[in-house]
């Protein structure tokens, strides 16, 4: 988990406002000072050296809270008329917890296709149409979700004694839910979950796999979940904090 530029999510309170930010560790950063960026979409990114303690980061961000709040407010105001997604180049997309930029390329007679290239998700379409771009992106996310979820399901289910055979799964776009488990033991997953960090995907898979044993959220269910993944509450909170953003579009 020590990937370069890995982002972790944090927040500080500023008056009534909760300021969320992503912390990006920069191993080669020597300056003691942090760099705070307010992105065009109003999200906040903080660059810090590997050695800077999280406490020190939080203190520094709190000290700049007024400035951050003003800039986030301004960015949101600028975007107010275009949110949700406008499907134009430069827009932020998330995949496995990392931020990518959308790049739209228009090419006559091309079959719509999306692919990842560096920090970009490049969508090539025959016409500059938000509907076509959205459809192409949805297809791409669905394809990535199918592969990623199948891989992770193997890994997450392996140590669980009650899972003899992997359950049937299906994908379905949902507005407010990441996953569900039917009484018959079929697991439904929201393909948009593939936008979240891998540990959040693992948590959702595990949660649904625990439902194979307990079909409710009773004490036994949570006991099983606690035993399988003691830190699940923290992961769930991280996912909940980003739900609105990830489920958007
Ligand atoms: Zn549940």
PDB file of C-alpha atoms and ligand atoms in Angstrom:
ATOM      1  CA  UNK A   1       0.000   0.000   0.000  1.00  0.00           C
ATOM      2  CA  UNK A   2       2.978   2.361  -0.241  1.00  0.00           C
ATOM      3  CA  UNK A   3       2.289   3.433  -3.766  1.00  0.00           C
ATOM      4  CA  UNK A   4       3.667   6.778  -4.721  1.00  0.00           C
ATOM      5  CA  UNK A   5       1.068   9.518  -4.824  1.00  0.00           C
ATOM      6  CA  UNK A   6      -1.480   7.410  -3.013  1.00  0.00           C
ATOM      7  CA  UNK A   7      -4.278   9.590  -1.734  1.00  0.00           C
ATOM      8  CA  UNK A   8      -5.866   9.383   1.690  1.00  0.00           C
ATOM      9  CA  UNK A   9      -9.019  11.267   2.636  1.00  0.00           C
ATOM     10  CA  UNK A  10      -9.209  13.581   5.639  1.00  0.00           C
ATOM     11  CA  UNK A  11     -11.381  16.365   6.910  1.00  0.00           C
ATOM     12  CA  UNK A  12     -11.330  19.319   9.279  1.00  0.00           C
ATOM     13  CA  UNK A  13     -14.121  21.326  10.793  1.00  0.00           C
ATOM     14  CA  UNK A  14     -14.301  25.028   9.962  1.00  0.00           C
ATOM     15  CA  UNK A  15     -17.240  26.625  11.711  1.00  0.00           C
ATOM     16  CA  UNK A  16     -20.294  24.750  10.442  1.00  0.00           C
ATOM     17  CA  UNK A  17     -18.389  23.605   7.428  1.00  0.00           C
ATOM     18  CA  UNK A  18     -16.686  20.243   7.009  1.00  0.00           C
ATOM     19  CA  UNK A  19     -13.705  20.681   4.742  1.00  0.00           C
ATOM     20  CA  UNK A  20     -12.707  17.411   3.145  1.00  0.00           C
ATOM     21  CA  UNK A  21      -9.351  17.032   1.481  1.00  0.00           C
ATOM     22  CA  UNK A  22      -7.192  14.411  -0.138  1.00  0.00           C
ATOM     23  CA  UNK A  23      -3.680  14.079   1.199  1.00  0.00           C
ATOM     24  CA  UNK A  24      -1.063  13.191  -1.366  1.00  0.00           C
ATOM     25  CA  UNK A  25       2.238  11.954  -0.021  1.00  0.00           C
ATOM     26  CA  UNK A  26       5.227  13.052  -1.996  1.00  0.00           C
ATOM     27  CA  UNK A  27       8.290  11.051  -1.018  1.00  0.00           C
ATOM     28  CA  UNK A  28      10.595  13.431  -2.831  1.00  0.00           C
ATOM     29  CA  UNK A  29       9.091  16.559  -1.376  1.00  0.00           C
ATOM     30  CA  UNK A  30      11.736  18.184   0.826  1.00  0.00           C
ATOM     31  CA  UNK A  31      10.006  21.423   1.704  1.00  0.00           C
ATOM     32  CA  UNK A  32       8.525  21.464   5.192  1.00  0.00           C
ATOM     33  CA  UNK A  33       5.624  23.526   3.920  1.00  0.00           C
ATOM     34  CA  UNK A  34       2.499  21.920   2.596  1.00  0.00           C
ATOM     35  CA  UNK A  35       1.005  22.756  -0.752  1.00  0.00           C
ATOM     36  CA  UNK A  36      -2.759  23.199  -0.692  1.00  0.00           C
ATOM     37  CA  UNK A  37      -4.618  23.132  -3.994  1.00  0.00           C
ATOM     38  CA  UNK A  38      -8.267  23.846  -4.568  1.00  0.00           C
ATOM     39  CA  UNK A  39      -9.140  22.032  -7.779  1.00  0.00           C
ATOM     40  CA  UNK A  40     -11.453  23.522 -10.407  1.00  0.00           C
ATOM     41  CA  UNK A  41     -14.233  21.198  -9.201  1.00  0.00           C
ATOM     42  CA  UNK A  42     -13.878  22.513  -5.630  1.00  0.00           C
ATOM     43  CA  UNK A  43     -12.078  19.480  -4.244  1.00  0.00           C
ATOM     44  CA  UNK A  44      -9.051  20.086  -2.048  1.00  0.00           C
ATOM     45  CA  UNK A  45      -5.708  18.394  -2.518  1.00  0.00           C
ATOM     46  CA  UNK A  46      -2.860  18.704  -0.026  1.00  0.00           C
ATOM     47  CA  UNK A  47       0.687  17.741  -0.890  1.00  0.00           C
ATOM     48  CA  UNK A  48       2.950  16.834   2.001  1.00  0.00           C
ATOM     49  CA  UNK A  49       6.290  15.161   2.514  1.00  0.00           C
ATOM     50  CA  UNK A  50       6.227  11.513   3.595  1.00  0.00           C
ATOM     51  CA  UNK A  51       7.611  12.472   7.013  1.00  0.00           C
ATOM     52  CA  UNK A  52       5.004  15.080   7.916  1.00  0.00           C
ATOM     53  CA  UNK A  53       2.672  13.675  10.593  1.00  0.00           C
ATOM     54  CA  UNK A  54      -1.047  13.694   9.845  1.00  0.00           C
ATOM     55  CA  UNK A  55      -1.579  15.855  12.951  1.00  0.00           C
ATOM     56  CA  UNK A  56       0.756  18.477  11.538  1.00  0.00           C
ATOM     57  CA  UNK A  57      -1.079  18.345   8.212  1.00  0.00           C
ATOM     58  CA  UNK A  58      -4.451  18.839   9.933  1.00  0.00           C
ATOM     59  CA  UNK A  59      -3.092  21.777  11.933  1.00  0.00           C
ATOM     60  CA  UNK A  60      -1.691  23.405   8.816  1.00  0.00           C
ATOM     61  CA  UNK A  61      -4.924  22.888   6.882  1.00  0.00           C
ATOM     62  CA  UNK A  62      -6.939  24.346   9.784  1.00  0.00           C
ATOM     63  CA  UNK A  63      -4.728  27.413   9.726  1.00  0.00           C
ATOM     64  CA  UNK A  64      -5.603  27.945   6.049  1.00  0.00           C
ATOM     65  CA  UNK A  65      -9.261  26.958   6.471  1.00  0.00           C
ATOM     66  CA  UNK A  66     -10.626  30.421   5.721  1.00  0.00           C
ATOM     67  CA  UNK A  67      -8.683  30.652   2.479  1.00  0.00           C
ATOM     68  CA  UNK A  68      -9.676  27.107   1.478  1.00  0.00           C
ATOM     69  CA  UNK A  69     -13.332  27.707   2.278  1.00  0.00           C
ATOM     70  CA  UNK A  70     -13.413  30.843   0.144  1.00  0.00           C
ATOM     71  CA  UNK A  71     -11.814  29.108  -2.822  1.00  0.00           C
ATOM     72  CA  UNK A  72     -13.979  26.006  -2.537  1.00  0.00           C
ATOM     73  CA  UNK A  73     -17.044  28.254  -2.396  1.00  0.00           C
ATOM     74  CA  UNK A  74     -15.919  30.140  -5.481  1.00  0.00           C
ATOM     75  CA  UNK A  75     -15.216  26.927  -7.399  1.00  0.00           C
ATOM     76  CA  UNK A  76     -18.617  25.486  -6.467  1.00  0.00           C
ATOM     77  CA  UNK A  77     -20.324  28.683  -7.537  1.00  0.00           C
ATOM     78  CA  UNK A  78     -18.600  28.531 -10.909  1.00  0.00           C
ATOM     79  CA  UNK A  79     -19.669  24.917 -11.309  1.00  0.00           C
ATOM     80  CA  UNK A  80     -23.166  25.292  -9.885  1.00  0.00           C
ATOM     81  CA  UNK A  81     -24.745  25.525 -13.321  1.00  0.00           C
ATOM     82  CA  UNK A  82     -22.855  22.582 -14.806  1.00  0.00           C
ATOM     83  CA  UNK A  83     -23.179  20.015 -12.022  1.00  0.00           C
ATOM     84  CA  UNK A  84     -23.725  17.116 -12.286  1.00  0.00           C
ATOM     85  CA  UNK A  85     -21.250  15.921 -14.896  1.00  0.00           C
ATOM     86  CA  UNK A  86     -21.186  17.872 -18.108  1.00  0.00           C
ATOM     87  CA  UNK A  87     -19.057  15.281 -19.877  1.00  0.00           C
ATOM     88  CA  UNK A  88     -16.481  17.688 -21.184  1.00  0.00           C
ATOM     89  CA  UNK A  89     -12.700  17.444 -21.311  1.00  0.00           C
ATOM     90  CA  UNK A  90     -10.999  18.284 -18.044  1.00  0.00           C
ATOM     91  CA  UNK A  91     -13.759  16.988 -15.849  1.00  0.00           C
ATOM     92  CA  UNK A  92     -12.750  14.772 -12.901  1.00  0.00           C
ATOM     93  CA  UNK A  93     -13.491  11.054 -12.942  1.00  0.00           C
ATOM     94  CA  UNK A  94     -12.624   8.533 -10.268  1.00  0.00           C
ATOM     95  CA  UNK A  95     -11.431   5.011 -10.710  1.00  0.00           C
ATOM     96  CA  UNK A  96     -10.229   2.793  -7.843  1.00  0.00           C
ATOM     97  CA  UNK A  97     -10.019   5.832  -5.608  1.00  0.00           C
ATOM     98  CA  UNK A  98      -7.801   7.847  -7.879  1.00  0.00           C
ATOM     99  CA  UNK A  99      -8.663  10.932  -9.817  1.00  0.00           C
ATOM    100  CA  UNK A 100      -8.523  10.955 -13.594  1.00  0.00           C
ATOM    101  CA  UNK A 101      -9.366  13.619 -16.114  1.00  0.00           C
ATOM    102  CA  UNK A 102     -11.872  13.077 -18.848  1.00  0.00           C
ATOM    103  CA  UNK A 103     -10.610  13.725 -22.350  1.00  0.00           C
ATOM    104  CA  UNK A 104     -13.196  13.780 -25.092  1.00  0.00           C
ATOM    105  CA  UNK A 105     -12.041  13.213 -28.655  1.00  0.00           C
ATOM    106  CA  UNK A 106     -14.426  13.573 -31.560  1.00  0.00           C
ATOM    107  CA  UNK A 107     -13.639  11.503 -34.622  1.00  0.00           C
ATOM    108  CA  UNK A 108     -16.061  10.966 -37.466  1.00  0.00           C
ATOM    109  CA  UNK A 109     -17.345   7.406 -37.988  1.00  0.00           C
ATOM    110  CA  UNK A 110     -15.667   5.998 -34.878  1.00  0.00           C
ATOM    111  CA  UNK A 111     -17.407   3.436 -32.676  1.00  0.00           C
ATOM    112  CA  UNK A 112     -17.619   5.064 -29.225  1.00  0.00           C
ATOM    113  CA  UNK A 113     -14.871   3.768 -26.971  1.00  0.00           C
ATOM    114  CA  UNK A 114     -13.273   4.714 -23.655  1.00  0.00           C
ATOM    115  CA  UNK A 115      -9.777   3.811 -22.571  1.00  0.00           C
ATOM    116  CA  UNK A 116      -7.389   4.792 -19.851  1.00  0.00           C
ATOM    117  CA  UNK A 117      -4.245   6.606 -20.835  1.00  0.00           C
ATOM    118  CA  UNK A 118      -1.988   7.898 -18.093  1.00  0.00           C
ATOM    119  CA  UNK A 119      -3.981  10.215 -15.886  1.00  0.00           C
ATOM    120  CA  UNK A 120      -6.752  10.443 -18.449  1.00  0.00           C
ATOM    121  CA  UNK A 121      -9.814   8.464 -19.374  1.00  0.00           C
ATOM    122  CA  UNK A 122     -10.041   9.136 -23.072  1.00  0.00           C
ATOM    123  CA  UNK A 123     -13.445   8.849 -24.671  1.00  0.00           C
ATOM    124  CA  UNK A 124     -13.551   8.811 -28.459  1.00  0.00           C
ATOM    125  CA  UNK A 125     -16.985   9.506 -29.903  1.00  0.00           C
ATOM    126  CA  UNK A 126     -18.356  10.353 -33.353  1.00  0.00           C
ATOM    127  CA  UNK A 127     -20.260  13.369 -32.026  1.00  0.00           C
ATOM    128  CA  UNK A 128     -19.828  15.727 -29.078  1.00  0.00           C
ATOM    129  CA  UNK A 129     -22.930  14.475 -27.281  1.00  0.00           C
ATOM    130  CA  UNK A 130     -23.161  14.261 -23.468  1.00  0.00           C
ATOM    131  CA  UNK A 131     -25.547  11.313 -23.786  1.00  0.00           C
ATOM    132  CA  UNK A 132     -23.169   9.339 -26.004  1.00  0.00           C
ATOM    133  CA  UNK A 133     -20.193  10.205 -23.787  1.00  0.00           C
ATOM    134  CA  UNK A 134     -22.066   9.181 -20.648  1.00  0.00           C
ATOM    135  CA  UNK A 135     -23.157   5.901 -22.246  1.00  0.00           C
ATOM    136  CA  UNK A 136     -19.600   5.181 -23.350  1.00  0.00           C
ATOM    137  CA  UNK A 137     -18.258   5.922 -19.865  1.00  0.00           C
ATOM    138  CA  UNK A 138     -20.969   3.815 -18.213  1.00  0.00           C
ATOM    139  CA  UNK A 139     -20.029   0.894 -20.467  1.00  0.00           C
ATOM    140  CA  UNK A 140     -16.374   1.371 -19.587  1.00  0.00           C
ATOM    141  CA  UNK A 141     -17.059   1.519 -15.845  1.00  0.00           C
ATOM    142  CA  UNK A 142     -19.280  -1.525 -16.115  1.00  0.00           C
ATOM    143  CA  UNK A 143     -16.536  -3.488 -17.876  1.00  0.00           C
ATOM    144  CA  UNK A 144     -13.919  -2.422 -15.327  1.00  0.00           C
ATOM    145  CA  UNK A 145     -16.354  -3.222 -12.493  1.00  0.00           C
ATOM    146  CA  UNK A 146     -16.974  -6.722 -13.832  1.00  0.00           C
ATOM    147  CA  UNK A 147     -13.236  -7.502 -13.899  1.00  0.00           C
ATOM    148  CA  UNK A 148     -12.294  -5.799 -10.639  1.00  0.00           C
ATOM    149  CA  UNK A 149     -15.207  -7.209  -8.621  1.00  0.00           C
ATOM    150  CA  UNK A 150     -14.553 -10.754  -9.892  1.00  0.00           C
ATOM    151  CA  UNK A 151     -10.887 -10.470  -8.867  1.00  0.00           C
ATOM    152  CA  UNK A 152     -11.645  -9.005  -5.450  1.00  0.00           C
ATOM    153  CA  UNK A 153     -14.481 -11.439  -4.749  1.00  0.00           C
ATOM    154  CA  UNK A 154     -11.998 -14.300  -5.141  1.00  0.00           C
ATOM    155  CA  UNK A 155      -9.602 -12.664  -2.681  1.00  0.00           C
ATOM    156  CA  UNK A 156     -12.174 -11.499  -0.133  1.00  0.00           C
ATOM    157  CA  UNK A 157     -14.117 -14.786  -0.085  1.00  0.00           C
ATOM    158  CA  UNK A 158     -11.060 -17.053   0.170  1.00  0.00           C
ATOM    159  CA  UNK A 159     -10.646 -16.911   3.991  1.00  0.00           C
ATOM    160  CA  UNK A 160     -14.406 -17.118   4.721  1.00  0.00           C
ATOM    161  CA  UNK A 161     -15.309 -20.595   5.945  1.00  0.00           C
ATOM    162  CA  UNK A 162     -18.996 -20.266   5.020  1.00  0.00           C
ATOM    163  CA  UNK A 163     -18.360 -19.476   1.371  1.00  0.00           C
ATOM    164  CA  UNK A 164     -17.919 -22.804  -0.367  1.00  0.00           C
ATOM    165  CA  UNK A 165     -18.735 -21.630  -3.876  1.00  0.00           C
ATOM    166  CA  UNK A 166     -18.621 -18.035  -4.995  1.00  0.00           C
ATOM    167  CA  UNK A 167     -22.141 -16.592  -5.120  1.00  0.00           C
ATOM    168  CA  UNK A 168     -23.730 -15.406  -8.343  1.00  0.00           C
ATOM    169  CA  UNK A 169     -23.259 -11.682  -8.843  1.00  0.00           C
ATOM    170  CA  UNK A 170     -24.776  -9.140 -11.146  1.00  0.00           C
ATOM    171  CA  UNK A 171     -24.211  -5.459 -11.822  1.00  0.00           C
ATOM    172  CA  UNK A 172     -26.885  -2.836 -11.593  1.00  0.00           C
ATOM    173  CA  UNK A 173     -26.641   0.944 -11.535  1.00  0.00           C
ATOM    174  CA  UNK A 174     -28.240   2.140  -8.294  1.00  0.00           C
ATOM    175  CA  UNK A 175     -28.766   5.650  -6.966  1.00  0.00           C
ATOM    176  CA  UNK A 176     -28.169   5.143  -3.256  1.00  0.00           C
ATOM    177  CA  UNK A 177     -26.739   1.688  -2.762  1.00  0.00           C
ATOM    178  CA  UNK A 178     -23.417  -0.031  -3.345  1.00  0.00           C
ATOM    179  CA  UNK A 179     -24.614  -3.574  -3.052  1.00  0.00           C
ATOM    180  CA  UNK A 180     -27.301  -5.949  -1.850  1.00  0.00           C
ATOM    181  CA  UNK A 181     -27.778  -9.621  -1.217  1.00  0.00           C
ATOM    182  CA  UNK A 182     -31.011 -11.438  -2.090  1.00  0.00           C
ATOM    183  CA  UNK A 183     -32.540 -14.062   0.217  1.00  0.00           C
ATOM    184  CA  UNK A 184     -31.443 -16.642  -2.369  1.00  0.00           C
ATOM    185  CA  UNK A 185     -27.853 -15.437  -1.949  1.00  0.00           C
ATOM    186  CA  UNK A 186     -27.410 -13.516  -5.156  1.00  0.00           C
ATOM    187  CA  UNK A 187     -25.247 -10.432  -4.791  1.00  0.00           C
ATOM    188  CA  UNK A 188     -26.013  -7.256  -6.717  1.00  0.00           C
ATOM    189  CA  UNK A 189     -23.260  -4.656  -7.015  1.00  0.00           C
ATOM    190  CA  UNK A 190     -23.311  -1.083  -8.212  1.00  0.00           C
ATOM    191  CA  UNK A 191     -20.733  -0.732 -11.014  1.00  0.00           C
ATOM    192  CA  UNK A 192     -20.005   2.819  -9.736  1.00  0.00           C
ATOM    193  CA  UNK A 193     -18.350   1.187  -6.721  1.00  0.00           C
ATOM    194  CA  UNK A 194     -15.348   0.646  -8.991  1.00  0.00           C
ATOM    195  CA  UNK A 195     -14.715   4.396  -8.595  1.00  0.00           C
ATOM    196  CA  UNK A 196     -13.953   3.846  -4.914  1.00  0.00           C
ATOM    197  CA  UNK A 197     -10.626   2.749  -3.428  1.00  0.00           C
ATOM    198  CA  UNK A 198      -9.990  -0.986  -3.493  1.00  0.00           C
ATOM    199  CA  UNK A 199     -10.359  -1.348   0.294  1.00  0.00           C
ATOM    200  CA  UNK A 200     -13.867   0.127   0.032  1.00  0.00           C
ATOM    201  CA  UNK A 201     -14.736  -2.369  -2.718  1.00  0.00           C
ATOM    202  CA  UNK A 202     -13.424  -5.185  -0.523  1.00  0.00           C
ATOM    203  CA  UNK A 203     -15.507  -3.935   2.396  1.00  0.00           C
ATOM    204  CA  UNK A 204     -18.732  -3.881   0.341  1.00  0.00           C
ATOM    205  CA  UNK A 205     -18.023  -7.377  -1.024  1.00  0.00           C
ATOM    206  CA  UNK A 206     -17.343  -8.658   2.480  1.00  0.00           C
ATOM    207  CA  UNK A 207     -20.502  -7.023   3.821  1.00  0.00           C
ATOM    208  CA  UNK A 208     -22.594  -8.785   1.191  1.00  0.00           C
ATOM    209  CA  UNK A 209     -20.781 -12.102   1.728  1.00  0.00           C
ATOM    210  CA  UNK A 210     -21.634 -11.865   5.451  1.00  0.00           C
ATOM    211  CA  UNK A 211     -25.288 -11.629   4.400  1.00  0.00           C
ATOM    212  CA  UNK A 212     -24.996 -15.145   2.970  1.00  0.00           C
ATOM    213  CA  UNK A 213     -24.734 -16.195   6.617  1.00  0.00           C
ATOM    214  CA  UNK A 214     -27.052 -13.623   8.212  1.00  0.00           C
ATOM    215  CA  UNK A 215     -29.741 -12.069   6.050  1.00  0.00           C
ATOM    216  CA  UNK A 216     -30.198  -8.987   8.228  1.00  0.00           C
ATOM    217  CA  UNK A 217     -28.202  -6.415  10.144  1.00  0.00           C
ATOM    218  CA  UNK A 218     -28.585  -8.094  13.523  1.00  0.00           C
ATOM    219  CA  UNK A 219     -25.856  -8.536  16.179  1.00  0.00           C
ATOM    220  CA  UNK A 220     -24.730 -11.837  14.646  1.00  0.00           C
ATOM    221  CA  UNK A 221     -24.183 -10.171  11.304  1.00  0.00           C
ATOM    222  CA  UNK A 222     -21.967  -7.484  12.843  1.00  0.00           C
ATOM    223  CA  UNK A 223     -20.096 -10.034  14.940  1.00  0.00           C
ATOM    224  CA  UNK A 224     -19.235 -11.933  11.761  1.00  0.00           C
ATOM    225  CA  UNK A 225     -18.244  -8.735   9.981  1.00  0.00           C
ATOM    226  CA  UNK A 226     -16.110  -7.584  12.946  1.00  0.00           C
ATOM    227  CA  UNK A 227     -14.281 -10.872  12.990  1.00  0.00           C
ATOM    228  CA  UNK A 228     -13.623 -10.857   9.240  1.00  0.00           C
ATOM    229  CA  UNK A 229     -12.594  -7.176   9.005  1.00  0.00           C
ATOM    230  CA  UNK A 230     -12.041  -5.433  12.360  1.00  0.00           C
ATOM    231  CA  UNK A 231     -11.440  -2.024  10.735  1.00  0.00           C
ATOM    232  CA  UNK A 232     -14.581  -2.022   8.581  1.00  0.00           C
ATOM    233  CA  UNK A 233     -16.242   0.966  10.300  1.00  0.00           C
ATOM    234  CA  UNK A 234     -13.450   3.309   9.324  1.00  0.00           C
ATOM    235  CA  UNK A 235     -13.526   2.067   5.738  1.00  0.00           C
ATOM    236  CA  UNK A 236     -17.308   2.412   5.599  1.00  0.00           C
ATOM    237  CA  UNK A 237     -17.060   5.988   6.853  1.00  0.00           C
ATOM    238  CA  UNK A 238     -14.521   6.812   4.179  1.00  0.00           C
ATOM    239  CA  UNK A 239     -16.841   5.349   1.544  1.00  0.00           C
ATOM    240  CA  UNK A 240     -19.919   7.131   2.952  1.00  0.00           C
ATOM    241  CA  UNK A 241     -18.070  10.446   2.913  1.00  0.00           C
ATOM    242  CA  UNK A 242     -17.454  10.075  -0.788  1.00  0.00           C
ATOM    243  CA  UNK A 243     -20.731   8.445  -1.761  1.00  0.00           C
ATOM    244  CA  UNK A 244     -22.337  11.561  -3.122  1.00  0.00           C
ATOM    245  CA  UNK A 245     -19.350  12.338  -5.298  1.00  0.00           C
ATOM    246  CA  UNK A 246     -18.880   8.777  -6.556  1.00  0.00           C
ATOM    247  CA  UNK A 247     -22.546   8.093  -7.223  1.00  0.00           C
ATOM    248  CA  UNK A 248     -22.906  11.352  -9.126  1.00  0.00           C
ATOM    249  CA  UNK A 249     -23.450  10.987 -12.844  1.00  0.00           C
TER     250      UNK A 249
HETATM  251 ZN1  LIG B   1     -26.286  -5.144   4.510  1.00  0.00          ZN
END
